[in-house]
Amino acid sequence: MSGTTAQPTPPSRTTRTRSWWGWGWADAHPDDAECAAMGALVPGTLAHPLPVPLVRDLRIAPPAVIPPASLAHLVDSDPGPRASHAMGKAYRDIARALRGRPGRIPDLVARPTDEREVADLLDWAGEHRVAVVPYGGGSSVSGGVEYRGDAHRAVLSLDLTSMGRVLEVDVPGRAARIQAGALGPDLEDALRPYGLTLRHFPQSFEFSTLGGWLATRAGGHYATGRTHIDDFVQSLRVVTPAGTSASWRLPASGAGPSPDRLFLGSEGALGVITEAWVRLQERPSHKASAALSFTDFDAALRAVRAVAQSDLSPANCRLLDAGEAAMSGASHDGSAVLVLGFESADGPVGGRLGQAVDLARSHGGRRDDTPYAQDGAPADAAVGAWRSAFLRMPYLRDGLARMGAVAETFETAATWDRIPELVEEVRREVGAAALKASGHPATVNCRLTHVYPDGAAPYFTVIAAGRPGDEVAFWDDLKAVAGDVLHRHRATITHHHAVGRDHRPGYDLQRPDPFALALKAAKGALDPRGILNPGVLVD
C-alpha cells in the first residue's frame, strides 16, 4: 500500500509492578498515614486503615481444567496472575479485595500472540465448557472482566496484551493498523515518530488497551468532537467461535448496517477484537487553556451550553461544581469552575479560547486578567490543580477504601433540558440514601466531562462512610438509587464506562425490546456454546 510503513513495535516492558487489587502502580498508593489523614475528613470511617491485601492470603484452588499440550505454553496457572485477572478496578472490586472476597478467580490466564492462538483457545474452551473473559488492561469499572456464577466448568481470562503491536502506519491517509492489546502509552510512542496521534486519552490511558476501548465504546478526555473511540474506527478484525469477522477499511459506507457497530461496545460477549484500523491526526503543537469561576451553578450550565453550541470545539470544557472544584483544589471560595482548553496542529488557538471565555463571561463567569496559558506557558493555577487531581484521584479512592469509606463515581448523559433537575435529584436522593443507611452525611459532587450541542455528560463522585464489612452492599444500594433517578430522566446508564455486569439492570431498561431480541440472536449465532464473557449484555 502506497505510503504505508510497517512498524513492528513490541509491547513495552517496565520494572514497576501493577497493583493486583487496586488502581495502577503498587508503589503509587497512599501510605497508612495518608489513608488515615483522608479518613479523618470523612465522618464515620475506620480508626485505622485496612491492611493491603496479599495474594498469599487468598484461598486459590487449583485450576479445574488442564489445557492440552498444544496450548500449555500460552497459559499461566500461578496464583498471582490469576488473582490480578479476577476483577476490574471499580470501587466494589477494591472493597472486595480489601475484605478478602474477590469472587471467582479464573482458573487460567492465557496470553495469545496471534489470531490463530485466539481461535484455538476458543475452540478448546467451547469443547470443555470453559468461560472465556477477554481482558485488556483490566481497568474495567463496571464488572466487565470478572465471571459471576457457576454455570461453567472453569474460567479462562484471555489477556490480549501480548498482541500489542502497531502493524502498519498509513501516513498520507493518517491511519494505522494496531493490535487490540496495545496499551495507550505504547500505542502513542509508536505513532510519535510519524508526528501522528490517535488522540484518545481516557483517565485509564496508562492502564488500558485499544481493544478494551473498542469493546467498551470508551470515551476519551476530549470534551467535544470525537469524544468516543467509535469515531476513530475504520475497520475491525474480530475472532468469534463462529469464525473471524474482518470488515473493509473504508472512510465511510452506506452499505447496510455497519458490521463494526455490532462489535463496538460488545464487551467480549460476541467475539474477541484482535486488531483495528483507526483514524489518526497530526500531533497538536499549539495549546491554550483558562479557568473561570461561577457563583451560580445553573448559570455555569448555561455558559457551557453556549460554548458547546458554538463552532469553537474546545478540547476541554469541563465544569466542576463547588464541591468538585474544592476537592481538586481548583477553587477555595465555594465557586464552581469551568476549565477550558483548545489545541491545534495548524496554528495558535488563543483567539478561539478568548471567544469561549467571552461567552462564559456573558453568563456570569469570572476570570482575572492574567494571560492565557498557551504554547508552553505555565497553566492557570486552577487548571493545573484540576489536572493533577484528575490523575491522582483513583489512588486516593483506594486509600479512602482502606479506611472503610465508599468513594466511587458514576456517569451518564442527558439532553440539556433535563440536566439541571437531573443533577439536583442525584445529589439529593443519593445523599439522603447514604445518610439513612449509615447515619453519616455523604458528599455528592458533579462535574461535566463531555459536552454536545444537544446535551452533556454529568459525572458524579460519592464519598461516604460505609457500613463496616458491608461496604459493597452499601454502595450497591446507593448505585440503585442513582440508577432510578437516571431512568426517570431518561438519562443513559453509562456515557462511557460500559455496561459490564454492574450496569445490566439499567441497560435492560434502556434498550428497546426488539433490539434485545436481535442481540440475543447474534449472541446465539456467534457464540453458540455461550462461553464468551457470560452475563455481559445478554443472559
XYZ file of C-alpha atoms in Angstrom:
539
model
C 0.000 0.000 0.000
C 1.477 3.337 -1.029
C 2.562 5.446 1.899
C 2.201 2.591 4.369
C 5.081 1.504 6.575
C 5.432 -1.476 8.857
C 6.063 -0.686 12.499
C 6.730 -3.902 14.426
C 6.734 -2.337 17.880
C 6.881 -4.841 20.740
C 4.781 -4.423 23.855
C 6.533 -2.236 26.414
C 8.285 -3.612 29.465
C 8.597 -1.880 32.787
C 10.200 -2.682 36.111
C 7.264 -1.214 38.045
C 4.656 -3.572 39.447
C 0.932 -3.223 38.858
C -1.251 -3.488 41.937
C -3.230 -6.749 41.840
C -6.042 -5.350 43.981
C -6.085 -1.573 43.362
C -5.565 1.048 40.736
C -2.362 1.477 38.780
C 1.130 1.050 40.186
C 1.632 -0.649 43.527
C 4.220 1.934 44.595
C 1.900 4.906 43.924
C -0.723 4.140 46.552
C -1.102 6.334 49.659
C 0.682 5.001 52.730
C -1.058 4.266 56.027
C -0.591 7.797 57.344
C -2.042 9.359 54.191
C -5.005 6.967 54.340
C -5.684 7.879 57.964
C -5.474 11.599 57.188
C -8.018 11.229 54.380
C -10.273 9.087 56.521
C -10.333 11.762 59.217
C -12.093 14.043 56.730
C -14.988 11.590 56.289
C -17.110 11.173 59.467
C -17.740 7.574 60.461
C -14.755 5.879 58.824
C -12.433 3.354 60.469
C -9.850 4.326 63.071
C -7.067 2.543 61.182
C -6.658 1.565 57.527
C -7.391 -1.951 56.405
C -4.179 -3.811 55.535
C -3.079 -4.019 51.916
C -4.367 -7.420 50.725
C -1.871 -10.097 49.735
C -2.361 -12.805 47.145
C -0.927 -15.414 49.502
C -3.794 -14.791 51.931
C -6.403 -15.805 49.336
C -7.631 -19.371 49.160
C -6.989 -20.054 45.498
C -7.952 -23.565 44.443
C -6.007 -25.449 41.789
C -7.327 -24.999 38.231
C -10.402 -27.068 37.427
C -9.092 -27.797 33.926
C -5.738 -28.502 32.329
C -5.096 -27.218 28.790
C -3.751 -29.577 26.134
C -0.041 -29.632 25.442
C -0.569 -27.627 22.256
C -1.860 -24.658 24.292
C 0.093 -25.099 27.527
C 2.771 -22.583 26.550
C 0.107 -19.845 26.305
C -1.466 -20.483 29.698
C -0.500 -19.440 33.237
C -1.946 -21.083 36.355
C 0.112 -19.264 39.012
C -1.898 -17.617 41.830
C -0.562 -14.081 41.238
C -1.679 -13.626 37.621
C -4.950 -15.417 38.348
C -5.769 -13.085 41.261
C -4.851 -9.961 39.293
C -7.222 -11.022 36.482
C -10.160 -11.789 38.769
C -11.680 -8.293 38.831
C -11.541 -4.823 37.346
C -10.843 -1.589 39.223
C -14.252 -0.341 40.360
C -14.782 0.626 43.987
C -16.712 -2.589 44.623
C -13.723 -4.568 43.292
C -11.325 -2.726 45.593
C -13.611 -3.162 48.606
C -13.996 -6.906 47.951
C -10.244 -7.376 47.634
C -9.636 -5.495 50.903
C -12.048 -7.829 52.680
C -10.511 -10.933 51.077
C -13.594 -11.623 48.926
C -12.504 -11.122 45.302
C -15.112 -13.504 43.890
C -14.421 -16.328 41.473
C -10.784 -16.314 40.461
C -10.055 -17.519 36.922
C -8.608 -20.975 36.670
C -6.178 -19.953 33.962
C -4.765 -16.845 32.312
C -3.953 -17.164 28.611
C -1.779 -14.759 26.628
C -2.140 -15.497 22.902
C 0.248 -13.870 20.443
C -1.819 -14.113 17.246
C -5.321 -14.755 15.934
C -4.718 -18.463 15.335
C -3.937 -18.925 19.005
C -7.056 -16.955 19.997
C -9.178 -19.221 17.786
C -7.539 -22.363 19.178
C -8.196 -21.233 22.746
C -11.846 -20.514 21.946
C -12.240 -23.921 20.292
C -10.790 -25.700 23.305
C -12.876 -23.662 25.749
C -16.075 -24.406 23.841
C -15.399 -28.137 23.863
C -14.734 -28.189 27.619
C -17.395 -25.739 28.916
C -14.830 -23.112 29.920
C -15.982 -19.481 30.141
C -13.661 -17.040 28.357
C -13.387 -13.480 29.664
C -11.452 -11.202 27.259
C -9.043 -8.957 29.180
C -7.097 -5.887 28.063
C -5.565 -3.641 30.708
C -8.029 -4.710 33.397
C -9.243 -1.174 34.142
C -12.969 -2.006 33.880
C -15.126 -0.150 36.413
C -18.414 -1.906 35.625
C -17.753 -5.579 36.324
C -16.751 -6.291 32.744
C -13.764 -8.602 33.268
C -14.946 -10.937 36.013
C -17.016 -14.117 35.985
C -20.084 -14.402 38.209
C -21.981 -17.625 38.641
C -21.234 -21.334 38.363
C -22.689 -22.395 35.022
C -19.265 -23.151 33.546
C -16.757 -25.789 34.487
C -13.872 -23.322 34.598
C -12.924 -19.742 33.725
C -10.175 -18.594 31.357
C -9.025 -14.959 31.397
C -7.917 -14.158 27.845
C -5.233 -11.481 28.195
C -4.601 -9.740 24.844
C -1.583 -7.623 25.857
C 0.886 -9.917 24.071
C -0.852 -8.766 20.868
C 0.124 -5.121 21.272
C 1.930 -4.059 18.107
C 1.381 -1.183 15.729
C 1.463 -3.201 12.500
C 1.154 -0.523 9.794
C 1.045 3.256 9.607
C -0.520 4.914 6.555
C 0.963 8.397 6.866
C -0.788 10.056 3.867
C -4.108 8.518 4.911
C -3.473 9.305 8.590
C -4.436 5.850 9.823
C -2.803 2.860 11.489
C -3.441 -0.857 11.870
C -2.970 -1.728 15.519
C -3.379 -4.916 17.511
C -6.021 -4.811 20.214
C -3.648 -5.470 23.117
C -1.686 -2.241 22.631
C -1.642 -0.196 25.828
C -2.231 3.537 25.491
C 1.367 4.711 26.137
C 2.872 2.069 23.814
C 0.467 2.963 21.028
C 1.285 6.666 21.259
C 5.033 6.017 21.492
C 4.858 4.054 18.236
C 2.945 6.828 16.445
C 5.067 9.717 17.723
C 7.911 9.321 15.160
C 5.331 9.955 12.408
C 4.054 13.127 14.063
C 0.673 11.426 14.478
C -1.596 10.592 17.403
C -4.796 8.663 17.994
C -5.765 11.444 20.427
C -7.822 9.174 22.644
C -6.878 9.686 26.276
C -9.263 8.200 28.854
C -8.331 8.562 32.519
C -7.250 4.903 32.347
C -4.966 5.634 29.362
C -1.834 4.283 31.055
C -3.525 1.009 32.015
C -5.969 0.264 29.193
C -5.761 -1.069 25.654
C -7.103 -0.237 22.222
C -9.175 -3.424 22.275
C -10.624 -2.522 25.637
C -11.584 0.932 24.371
C -13.273 -0.594 21.319
C -15.079 -3.324 23.237
C -16.480 -0.805 25.740
C -17.095 2.170 23.394
C -14.814 4.136 25.686
C -14.840 7.906 25.939
C -11.621 9.869 25.895
C -10.553 13.010 27.701
C -11.652 15.440 24.984
C -14.919 17.228 25.671
C -16.227 17.833 22.154
C -15.848 16.408 18.648
C -14.575 12.837 18.623
C -15.417 12.030 22.231
C -15.724 8.241 21.815
C -13.431 5.630 20.294
C -16.220 4.736 17.819
C -15.410 7.885 15.864
C -11.869 6.698 15.108
C -12.648 3.252 13.672
C -12.120 2.410 10.002
C -12.334 -1.377 10.312
C -12.122 -4.250 12.804
C -10.961 -7.843 12.938
C -12.849 -9.989 15.454
C -12.359 -13.687 16.234
C -15.592 -15.448 17.211
C -16.385 -19.123 17.832
C -18.270 -18.990 14.506
C -15.316 -17.586 12.540
C -13.347 -14.376 12.014
C -15.110 -11.139 11.054
C -12.968 -8.748 9.002
C -14.614 -5.540 7.810
C -13.276 -3.475 4.931
C -11.167 -0.456 5.662
C -13.246 2.476 4.387
C -13.572 6.213 5.083
C -17.369 5.803 5.105
C -20.023 3.450 3.780
C -23.788 3.322 3.408
C -23.857 -0.416 2.690
C -26.443 -1.588 5.196
C -25.936 -1.863 8.958
C -22.271 -1.452 9.856
C -20.550 -4.721 10.842
C -18.187 -2.754 13.091
C -21.139 -1.373 15.045
C -22.088 -4.914 16.033
C -18.787 -5.393 17.868
C -18.130 -1.870 19.171
C -19.377 -1.966 22.746
C -19.959 -5.732 22.684
C -17.611 -6.178 25.684
C -16.253 -9.516 24.508
C -19.667 -11.181 24.554
C -19.823 -11.623 20.759
C -16.179 -12.033 19.834
C -12.582 -11.107 20.620
C -11.409 -7.923 18.892
C -7.863 -8.601 17.702
C -6.953 -5.526 15.643
C -8.321 -2.351 14.076
C -7.542 0.291 11.518
C -8.005 3.603 13.317
C -8.007 7.225 12.172
C -5.129 9.405 13.326
C -4.375 13.110 13.303
C -1.347 15.346 13.496
C 0.028 15.918 16.961
C -1.115 19.294 18.310
C 1.636 21.876 18.736
C -0.494 24.818 19.838
C -2.412 24.737 23.115
C -4.157 27.266 25.317
C -6.214 26.987 28.489
C -8.022 29.102 31.064
C -10.389 28.698 34.007
C -13.419 30.743 35.044
C -15.385 30.691 38.293
C -19.152 30.898 38.807
C -21.174 31.554 41.937
C -24.299 30.116 40.301
C -24.071 26.524 39.010
C -27.143 26.895 36.784
C -25.539 29.943 35.155
C -22.407 27.881 34.622
C -24.511 25.204 32.893
C -25.898 27.836 30.539
C -22.360 29.029 29.810
C -21.225 25.520 28.955
C -24.239 25.002 26.703
C -23.410 28.223 24.850
C -19.824 27.079 24.289
C -20.969 23.610 23.193
C -23.432 25.088 20.702
C -20.844 27.430 19.206
C -18.464 26.265 16.479
C -15.408 26.732 18.723
C -14.928 22.994 19.524
C -12.831 23.152 22.698
C -10.672 20.160 23.520
C -11.583 20.622 27.167
C -14.799 22.113 28.505
C -15.052 20.645 31.984
C -17.390 22.173 34.536
C -16.728 21.373 38.211
C -19.421 22.107 40.762
C -18.366 23.812 44.010
C -17.664 20.532 45.811
C -15.699 19.032 42.938
C -13.728 22.257 42.481
C -12.837 22.377 46.155
C -11.841 18.704 46.244
C -9.492 19.135 43.279
C -8.020 22.391 44.605
C -9.359 24.382 41.650
C -11.428 26.653 43.923
C -11.389 27.608 47.603
C -14.285 30.064 47.828
C -17.299 27.870 47.085
C -17.359 28.678 43.384
C -17.943 26.301 40.507
C -15.086 26.259 37.997
C -15.135 25.908 34.220
C -11.884 24.618 32.706
C -11.475 25.483 29.018
C -8.763 24.204 26.713
C -8.006 24.395 22.998
C -5.380 22.737 20.824
C -4.385 22.547 17.173
C -1.655 21.282 14.897
C -2.207 24.169 12.462
C -1.838 27.429 14.356
C -2.359 29.377 17.602
C -5.664 28.824 19.387
C -5.635 31.806 21.746
C -8.286 33.546 19.638
C -10.757 30.700 19.971
C -10.053 30.469 23.685
C -10.729 34.183 24.014
C -14.088 33.813 22.290
C -15.048 30.945 24.613
C -14.014 32.965 27.667
C -16.124 35.880 26.461
C -19.119 33.553 26.023
C -18.665 32.229 29.544
C -18.300 35.746 30.950
C -21.581 36.739 29.325
C -23.238 34.114 31.546
C -21.621 35.279 34.760
C -18.211 33.646 34.603
C -15.359 35.456 36.375
C -11.731 35.488 35.369
C -8.875 37.742 36.339
C -6.757 39.436 33.707
C -3.777 37.073 33.801
C -2.636 35.961 30.330
C -3.945 32.690 28.952
C -1.749 29.643 29.426
C -0.660 28.725 25.919
C 2.076 27.059 23.878
C 4.215 26.032 26.828
C 3.421 28.912 29.182
C 2.543 27.935 32.781
C -1.060 26.826 33.230
C -3.636 28.661 35.294
C -3.416 27.540 38.913
C -6.958 26.151 38.746
C -6.233 24.267 35.516
C -3.020 22.798 36.917
C -4.716 21.768 40.173
C -7.500 20.045 38.305
C -5.106 18.135 36.039
C -3.052 16.873 38.976
C -6.145 15.819 40.942
C -7.609 14.092 37.868
C -4.626 11.742 37.541
C -4.209 11.158 41.274
C -7.870 10.585 42.157
C -8.079 6.789 41.564
C -5.204 6.220 44.003
C -6.870 8.437 46.618
C -10.110 6.498 46.142
C -8.290 3.288 47.042
C -6.803 4.985 50.101
C -10.263 6.015 51.270
C -11.499 2.465 50.665
C -8.837 1.227 53.072
C -10.497 3.467 55.670
C -13.858 1.808 55.102
C -15.203 4.733 53.095
C -17.251 4.453 49.933
C -15.508 6.570 47.303
C -16.822 5.990 43.811
C -18.034 7.674 40.653
C -20.712 7.085 38.046
C -21.548 8.957 34.877
C -24.426 9.482 32.492
C -25.595 11.696 29.642
C -28.856 13.529 29.009
C -30.278 16.351 26.921
C -29.820 19.929 28.118
C -33.462 20.315 29.179
C -33.018 17.510 31.714
C -29.554 18.297 33.070
C -30.301 20.827 35.887
C -33.039 18.759 37.540
C -31.153 15.506 36.983
C -28.051 16.805 38.768
C -30.090 18.188 41.660
C -32.080 14.977 42.150
C -28.996 12.752 42.093
C -27.328 14.919 44.740
C -30.421 14.973 46.922
C -31.564 11.352 46.657
C -28.167 9.656 46.806
C -27.164 11.889 49.718
C -30.381 11.083 51.592
C -29.986 7.345 50.966
C -26.424 7.375 52.295
C -27.432 9.275 55.439
C -30.337 6.912 56.113
C -28.259 3.782 55.577
C -25.136 4.778 57.526
C -26.164 7.624 59.822
C -23.444 9.803 58.343
C -23.681 12.522 55.684
C -22.319 11.885 52.214
C -20.549 14.127 49.758
C -22.132 14.020 46.288
C -20.314 16.170 43.742
C -20.794 16.624 39.999
C -18.739 17.654 37.001
C -19.478 17.744 33.283
C -16.857 15.774 31.380
C -18.191 15.858 27.794
C -20.497 18.398 26.184
C -22.540 18.324 22.995
C -24.814 20.836 21.266
C -27.834 18.837 22.479
C -26.709 17.686 25.910
C -23.914 16.820 28.296
C -22.373 14.029 30.352
C -22.607 14.636 34.134
C -20.075 12.661 36.158
C -20.822 12.181 39.873
C -18.492 11.498 42.790
C -19.860 9.965 46.006
C -17.842 9.858 49.243
C -19.393 8.481 52.417
C -18.628 6.292 55.408
C -19.522 2.723 54.509
C -21.059 0.049 56.689
C -18.020 -1.809 58.149
C -17.680 -5.186 56.478
C -20.674 -4.483 54.255
C -19.271 -1.704 52.077
C -20.089 -3.371 48.760
C -23.780 -3.865 49.537
C -23.944 -0.291 50.833
C -22.547 1.048 47.558
C -24.813 -1.215 45.514
C -27.801 0.287 47.332
C -26.637 3.834 46.563
C -25.988 2.921 42.937
C -29.524 1.515 42.657
C -30.941 4.815 43.939
C -28.861 6.705 41.384
C -29.990 4.322 38.628
C -33.620 5.019 39.460
C -33.034 8.761 39.115
C -31.291 8.307 35.784
C -34.097 6.143 34.470
C -36.771 8.662 35.489
C -34.955 11.340 33.496
C -34.254 9.031 30.526
C -30.546 9.525 31.078
C -28.233 6.738 29.926
C -26.960 4.249 32.484
C -23.442 4.964 31.205
C -21.922 7.513 28.846
C -18.502 5.880 28.529
C -17.849 3.252 31.217
C -19.586 0.297 29.520
C -22.353 -1.962 30.797
C -20.429 -4.894 32.234
C -22.377 -6.721 34.913
C -22.892 -3.788 37.249
C -24.983 -1.757 34.775
C -27.056 -4.623 33.379
C -30.289 -3.643 35.192
C -30.162 -0.116 33.797
C -29.126 -1.291 30.346
C -32.006 -3.774 30.179
C -34.435 -0.930 30.909
C -32.813 1.406 28.381
C -32.567 -0.780 25.287
C -35.668 -1.419 23.116
C -37.136 -4.928 23.302
C -36.722 -5.676 19.561
C -33.045 -4.767 19.818
C -32.662 -7.082 22.814
C -34.093 -9.916 20.716
C -31.653 -9.168 17.892
C -28.715 -9.024 20.308
C -29.642 -12.385 21.821
C -29.906 -13.862 18.332
C -26.459 -12.507 17.440
C -25.052 -13.992 20.652
C -26.571 -17.366 19.822
C -25.205 -17.329 16.281
C -21.679 -16.148 17.071
C -21.212 -17.883 20.427
C -23.491 -20.946 20.322
C -21.904 -22.560 23.393
C -22.214 -19.378 25.442
C -18.592 -19.196 26.553
C -17.758 -15.544 25.794
C -17.959 -13.254 28.853
C -21.175 -14.834 30.165
C -23.622 -12.426 31.796
C -22.466 -9.343 29.892
C -25.134 -7.607 27.757
C -27.337 -10.717 27.450
C -28.044 -13.779 29.586
